[in-house]
Amino acid sequence: MEYFTAKTFKIPELKGISGKNIEEHLKLYAGYVKFSNYILNQIGELAKDTEKNSYELGELQRRFSFEWGGMRNHEIYFAQFEGGPNALAENSNLRAMIEKQWGSFDAFLARFKAVAMTRGVGWAMLYYDKESGHLLTQWVEEQHIGHLAGLSPILALDMWEHAYVYDYLTSEKKKYVEAFFENLNWTIIEENFNGIK
Ligand SMILES: [Fe+2]
């Protein structure tokens, strides 16, 4: 059974992130969709005898969040490039919230970029918690470890080396972070924020 279908994205030519890198990256995304489906189907089969398959079921269930995260994180990531680069509108709700919380948009950017430089493979994320009314930056290890329960990322920066390995040396990941922000369509991120708010 196909629970999830890989999405397509209209990604324009990007500055500093090559079409080749995006093309290869999209293949990896498709793998996460495939294996999200695979795990659920495997669980369905093995659950016919939960006693006999208890160990395997436990391991598959544990692994599901990795594949799921890889699927959903990438969907947020690629969508952010659609429509081409767009600054965050001066009068936007999100800009007002960022400025309230960090003092200025630049101060927020500096904070977020520092999160992106965390050692390891994973994601720099920005969430909005409507319960407390705060934006939260977070590092998510791999695809799934450290996600904030109940929150959906509004901005997602993939910091796995596969996100930039065709364009930059692994020691140059800072350049990739800069390129990412050059290409962001902040209208999409604003929509993500308004959808939660
Ligand atoms: Fe990725």
mmCIF file of C-alpha atoms and ligand atoms in Angstrom:
data_model
loop_
_atom_site.group_PDB
_atom_site.id
_atom_site.type_symbol
_atom_site.label_atom_id
_atom_site.label_comp_id
_atom_site.label_asym_id
_atom_site.label_seq_id
_atom_site.Cartn_x
_atom_site.Cartn_y
_atom_site.Cartn_z
ATOM 1 C CA MET A 1 0.000 0.000 0.000
ATOM 2 C CA GLU A 2 1.262 3.471 -0.837
ATOM 3 C CA TYR A 3 0.713 5.700 2.177
ATOM 4 C CA PHE A 4 2.851 8.555 0.874
ATOM 5 C CA THR A 5 3.691 9.838 -2.611
ATOM 6 C CA ALA A 6 6.832 11.766 -3.507
ATOM 7 C CA LYS A 7 6.029 15.383 -4.301
ATOM 8 C CA THR A 8 7.434 17.365 -7.194
ATOM 9 C CA PHE A 9 8.886 20.826 -6.716
ATOM 10 C CA LYS A 10 9.258 23.718 -9.139
ATOM 11 C CA ILE A 11 12.753 24.735 -8.162
ATOM 12 C CA PRO A 12 14.251 27.545 -10.263
ATOM 13 C CA GLU A 13 17.930 27.819 -11.073
ATOM 14 C CA LEU A 14 19.627 28.610 -7.771
ATOM 15 C CA LYS A 15 22.626 30.753 -6.926
ATOM 16 C CA GLY A 16 25.414 28.693 -5.370
ATOM 17 C CA ILE A 17 23.435 25.438 -5.256
ATOM 18 C CA SER A 18 23.727 23.531 -8.516
ATOM 19 C CA GLY A 19 20.981 21.784 -10.442
ATOM 20 C CA LYS A 20 23.067 18.624 -10.145
ATOM 21 C CA ASN A 21 23.067 18.825 -6.357
ATOM 22 C CA ILE A 22 19.329 19.450 -6.252
ATOM 23 C CA GLU A 23 18.720 16.581 -8.677
ATOM 24 C CA GLU A 24 20.715 14.131 -6.562
ATOM 25 C CA HIS A 25 19.145 15.475 -3.388
ATOM 26 C CA LEU A 26 15.646 14.891 -4.778
ATOM 27 C CA LYS A 27 16.583 11.249 -5.376
ATOM 28 C CA LEU A 28 17.475 10.915 -1.704
ATOM 29 C CA TYR A 29 14.151 12.511 -0.780
ATOM 30 C CA ALA A 30 12.355 9.922 -2.936
ATOM 31 C CA GLY A 31 14.197 7.234 -0.958
ATOM 32 C CA TYR A 32 12.761 8.521 2.307
ATOM 33 C CA VAL A 33 9.248 8.436 0.833
ATOM 34 C CA LYS A 34 9.844 4.913 -0.447
ATOM 35 C CA PHE A 35 11.095 3.644 2.886
ATOM 36 C CA SER A 36 8.353 5.402 4.870
ATOM 37 C CA ASN A 37 5.931 3.337 2.806
ATOM 38 C CA TYR A 38 8.112 0.255 3.123
ATOM 39 C CA ILE A 39 8.264 0.355 6.917
ATOM 40 C CA LEU A 40 4.518 0.754 7.322
ATOM 41 C CA ASN A 41 3.897 -2.129 4.948
ATOM 42 C CA GLN A 42 6.464 -4.306 6.710
ATOM 43 C CA ILE A 43 4.876 -3.525 10.068
ATOM 44 C CA GLY A 44 1.501 -4.489 8.617
ATOM 45 C CA GLU A 45 2.878 -7.877 7.569
ATOM 46 C CA LEU A 46 4.859 -8.613 10.714
ATOM 47 C CA ALA A 47 2.001 -7.519 12.968
ATOM 48 C CA LYS A 48 0.073 -10.596 11.836
ATOM 49 C CA ASP A 49 2.153 -12.400 14.452
ATOM 50 C CA THR A 50 3.216 -9.834 17.018
ATOM 51 C CA GLU A 51 4.617 -12.403 19.404
ATOM 52 C CA LYS A 52 6.928 -14.050 16.899
ATOM 53 C CA ASN A 53 7.990 -10.720 15.343
ATOM 54 C CA SER A 54 8.107 -8.501 18.413
ATOM 55 C CA TYR A 55 11.800 -7.621 18.100
ATOM 56 C CA GLU A 56 11.598 -6.774 14.393
ATOM 57 C CA LEU A 57 8.415 -4.771 14.933
ATOM 58 C CA GLY A 58 10.042 -2.764 17.701
ATOM 59 C CA GLU A 59 13.041 -1.938 15.547
ATOM 60 C CA LEU A 60 10.935 -0.937 12.539
ATOM 61 C CA GLN A 61 8.713 1.229 14.682
ATOM 62 C CA ARG A 62 11.794 2.882 16.164
ATOM 63 C CA ARG A 63 13.173 3.508 12.678
ATOM 64 C CA PHE A 64 9.999 4.997 11.259
ATOM 65 C CA SER A 65 10.657 8.504 12.569
ATOM 66 C CA PHE A 66 13.973 8.577 10.661
ATOM 67 C CA GLU A 67 12.303 7.857 7.318
ATOM 68 C CA TRP A 68 9.300 10.044 8.093
ATOM 69 C CA GLY A 69 11.529 12.944 9.137
ATOM 70 C CA GLY A 70 13.615 12.496 5.997
ATOM 71 C CA MET A 71 10.441 12.719 3.945
ATOM 72 C CA ARG A 72 8.744 15.652 5.631
ATOM 73 C CA ASN A 73 11.893 17.717 6.367
ATOM 74 C CA HIS A 74 12.854 17.593 2.697
ATOM 75 C CA GLU A 75 9.361 18.604 1.596
ATOM 76 C CA ILE A 76 9.664 21.729 3.710
ATOM 77 C CA TYR A 77 13.222 22.301 2.456
ATOM 78 C CA PHE A 78 12.594 22.074 -1.297
ATOM 79 C CA ALA A 79 9.347 24.074 -1.152
ATOM 80 C CA GLN A 80 11.295 27.035 0.261
ATOM 81 C CA PHE A 81 13.026 27.547 -3.100
ATOM 82 C CA GLU A 82 9.860 27.538 -5.188
ATOM 83 C CA GLY A 83 9.048 30.850 -6.824
ATOM 84 C CA GLY A 84 12.600 32.146 -6.507
ATOM 85 C CA PRO A 85 14.214 34.369 -3.876
ATOM 86 C CA ASN A 86 11.932 36.741 -2.035
ATOM 87 C CA ALA A 87 12.741 38.859 0.994
ATOM 88 C CA LEU A 88 10.536 38.666 4.071
ATOM 89 C CA ALA A 89 8.012 41.473 3.667
ATOM 90 C CA GLU A 90 8.636 44.505 5.870
ATOM 91 C CA ASN A 91 5.070 44.478 7.179
ATOM 92 C CA SER A 92 4.800 40.703 7.660
ATOM 93 C CA ASN A 93 3.657 39.043 10.880
ATOM 94 C CA LEU A 94 6.712 36.828 10.868
ATOM 95 C CA ARG A 95 9.143 39.742 10.594
ATOM 96 C CA ALA A 96 7.373 41.461 13.490
ATOM 97 C CA MET A 97 7.644 38.294 15.596
ATOM 98 C CA ILE A 98 11.322 37.813 14.722
ATOM 99 C CA GLU A 99 12.153 41.419 15.581
ATOM 100 C CA LYS A 100 10.226 41.196 18.836
ATOM 101 C CA GLN A 101 12.095 38.082 19.830
ATOM 102 C CA TRP A 102 15.641 38.703 18.595
ATOM 103 C CA GLY A 103 15.683 42.482 18.319
ATOM 104 C CA SER A 104 16.383 42.489 14.588
ATOM 105 C CA PHE A 105 16.097 40.259 11.552
ATOM 106 C CA ASP A 106 19.894 40.192 11.248
ATOM 107 C CA ALA A 107 20.284 39.062 14.853
ATOM 108 C CA PHE A 108 17.910 36.201 14.147
ATOM 109 C CA LEU A 109 19.806 35.264 10.975
ATOM 110 C CA ALA A 110 23.089 35.189 12.883
ATOM 111 C CA ARG A 111 21.504 32.931 15.527
ATOM 112 C CA PHE A 112 20.016 30.585 12.946
ATOM 113 C CA LYS A 113 23.256 30.349 10.976
ATOM 114 C CA ALA A 114 25.085 29.472 14.185
ATOM 115 C CA VAL A 115 22.601 26.635 14.765
ATOM 116 C CA ALA A 116 23.296 25.468 11.197
ATOM 117 C CA MET A 117 26.999 25.211 11.997
ATOM 118 C CA THR A 118 26.348 22.654 14.752
ATOM 119 C CA ARG A 119 28.751 19.754 14.380
ATOM 120 C CA GLY A 120 27.187 16.632 12.906
ATOM 121 C CA VAL A 121 24.584 15.834 10.285
ATOM 122 C CA GLY A 122 21.092 17.129 10.735
ATOM 123 C CA TRP A 123 18.911 20.165 10.346
ATOM 124 C CA ALA A 124 18.691 23.724 11.567
ATOM 125 C CA MET A 125 15.019 24.359 12.231
ATOM 126 C CA LEU A 126 12.801 27.263 13.140
ATOM 127 C CA TYR A 127 9.503 26.444 14.816
ATOM 128 C CA TYR A 128 6.670 28.547 16.116
ATOM 129 C CA ASP A 129 4.998 27.483 19.345
ATOM 130 C CA LYS A 130 1.598 29.107 19.372
ATOM 131 C CA GLU A 131 0.996 27.988 22.944
ATOM 132 C CA SER A 132 3.775 30.169 24.328
ATOM 133 C CA GLY A 133 3.870 32.593 21.388
ATOM 134 C CA HIS A 134 7.604 31.997 20.827
ATOM 135 C CA LEU A 135 9.704 31.196 17.807
ATOM 136 C CA LEU A 136 12.201 28.466 18.614
ATOM 137 C CA THR A 137 15.422 27.556 16.840
ATOM 138 C CA GLN A 138 16.515 23.964 17.121
ATOM 139 C CA TRP A 139 19.073 21.469 15.876
ATOM 140 C CA VAL A 140 17.578 18.189 14.708
ATOM 141 C CA GLU A 141 20.081 15.364 14.604
ATOM 142 C CA GLU A 142 19.863 13.138 11.507
ATOM 143 C CA GLN A 143 16.233 13.439 10.388
ATOM 144 C CA HIS A 144 14.363 12.892 13.599
ATOM 145 C CA ILE A 145 16.234 13.329 16.866
ATOM 146 C CA GLY A 146 15.410 16.545 18.647
ATOM 147 C CA HIS A 147 12.223 17.547 16.854
ATOM 148 C CA LEU A 148 10.059 19.614 19.177
ATOM 149 C CA ALA A 149 6.926 17.650 20.015
ATOM 150 C CA GLY A 150 3.743 19.074 18.597
ATOM 151 C CA LEU A 151 5.494 21.676 16.459
ATOM 152 C CA SER A 152 5.966 21.835 12.714
ATOM 153 C CA PRO A 153 9.097 23.505 11.283
ATOM 154 C CA ILE A 154 8.439 26.739 9.413
ATOM 155 C CA LEU A 155 12.040 27.035 8.145
ATOM 156 C CA ALA A 156 14.221 23.981 7.519
ATOM 157 C CA LEU A 157 17.886 23.995 6.539
ATOM 158 C CA ASP A 158 19.366 20.642 5.585
ATOM 159 C CA MET A 159 22.898 20.382 6.967
ATOM 160 C CA TRP A 160 23.667 16.886 5.764
ATOM 161 C CA GLU A 161 26.717 16.937 3.520
ATOM 162 C CA HIS A 162 24.632 15.514 0.675
ATOM 163 C CA ALA A 163 22.866 18.904 0.535
ATOM 164 C CA TYR A 164 26.003 20.635 -0.777
ATOM 165 C CA VAL A 165 28.672 18.047 -1.570
ATOM 166 C CA TYR A 166 28.610 18.692 -5.357
ATOM 167 C CA ASP A 167 29.163 22.414 -4.837
ATOM 168 C CA TYR A 168 31.353 22.862 -1.778
ATOM 169 C CA LEU A 169 34.069 21.092 0.123
ATOM 170 C CA THR A 170 32.875 19.629 3.390
ATOM 171 C CA SER A 171 35.014 22.211 5.166
ATOM 172 C CA GLU A 172 33.113 24.978 3.342
ATOM 173 C CA LYS A 173 29.632 24.355 4.666
ATOM 174 C CA LYS A 174 29.355 27.971 5.726
ATOM 175 C CA LYS A 175 29.283 28.921 2.027
ATOM 176 C CA TYR A 176 26.367 26.554 1.499
ATOM 177 C CA VAL A 177 24.503 28.168 4.406
ATOM 178 C CA GLU A 178 24.989 31.574 2.770
ATOM 179 C CA ALA A 179 23.833 30.206 -0.598
ATOM 180 C CA PHE A 180 20.737 28.728 1.038
ATOM 181 C CA PHE A 181 19.686 32.141 2.335
ATOM 182 C CA GLU A 182 20.387 33.769 -1.052
ATOM 183 C CA ASN A 183 17.741 31.556 -2.618
ATOM 184 C CA LEU A 184 15.029 31.492 0.012
ATOM 185 C CA ASN A 185 11.508 32.489 -0.826
ATOM 186 C CA TRP A 186 10.468 34.017 2.492
ATOM 187 C CA THR A 187 6.860 34.208 1.283
ATOM 188 C CA ILE A 188 6.691 30.423 1.703
ATOM 189 C CA ILE A 189 8.128 30.629 5.213
ATOM 190 C CA GLU A 190 5.701 33.399 6.080
ATOM 191 C CA GLU A 191 2.867 31.146 4.844
ATOM 192 C CA ASN A 192 4.160 28.285 7.001
ATOM 193 C CA PHE A 193 4.143 30.639 9.975
ATOM 194 C CA ASN A 194 0.695 32.076 9.285
ATOM 195 C CA GLY A 195 -0.665 28.541 8.852
ATOM 196 C CA ILE A 196 0.275 27.738 12.446
ATOM 197 C CA LYS A 197 -0.420 31.091 13.999
HETATM 198 FE FE FE B 1 18.838 16.087 2.570
#
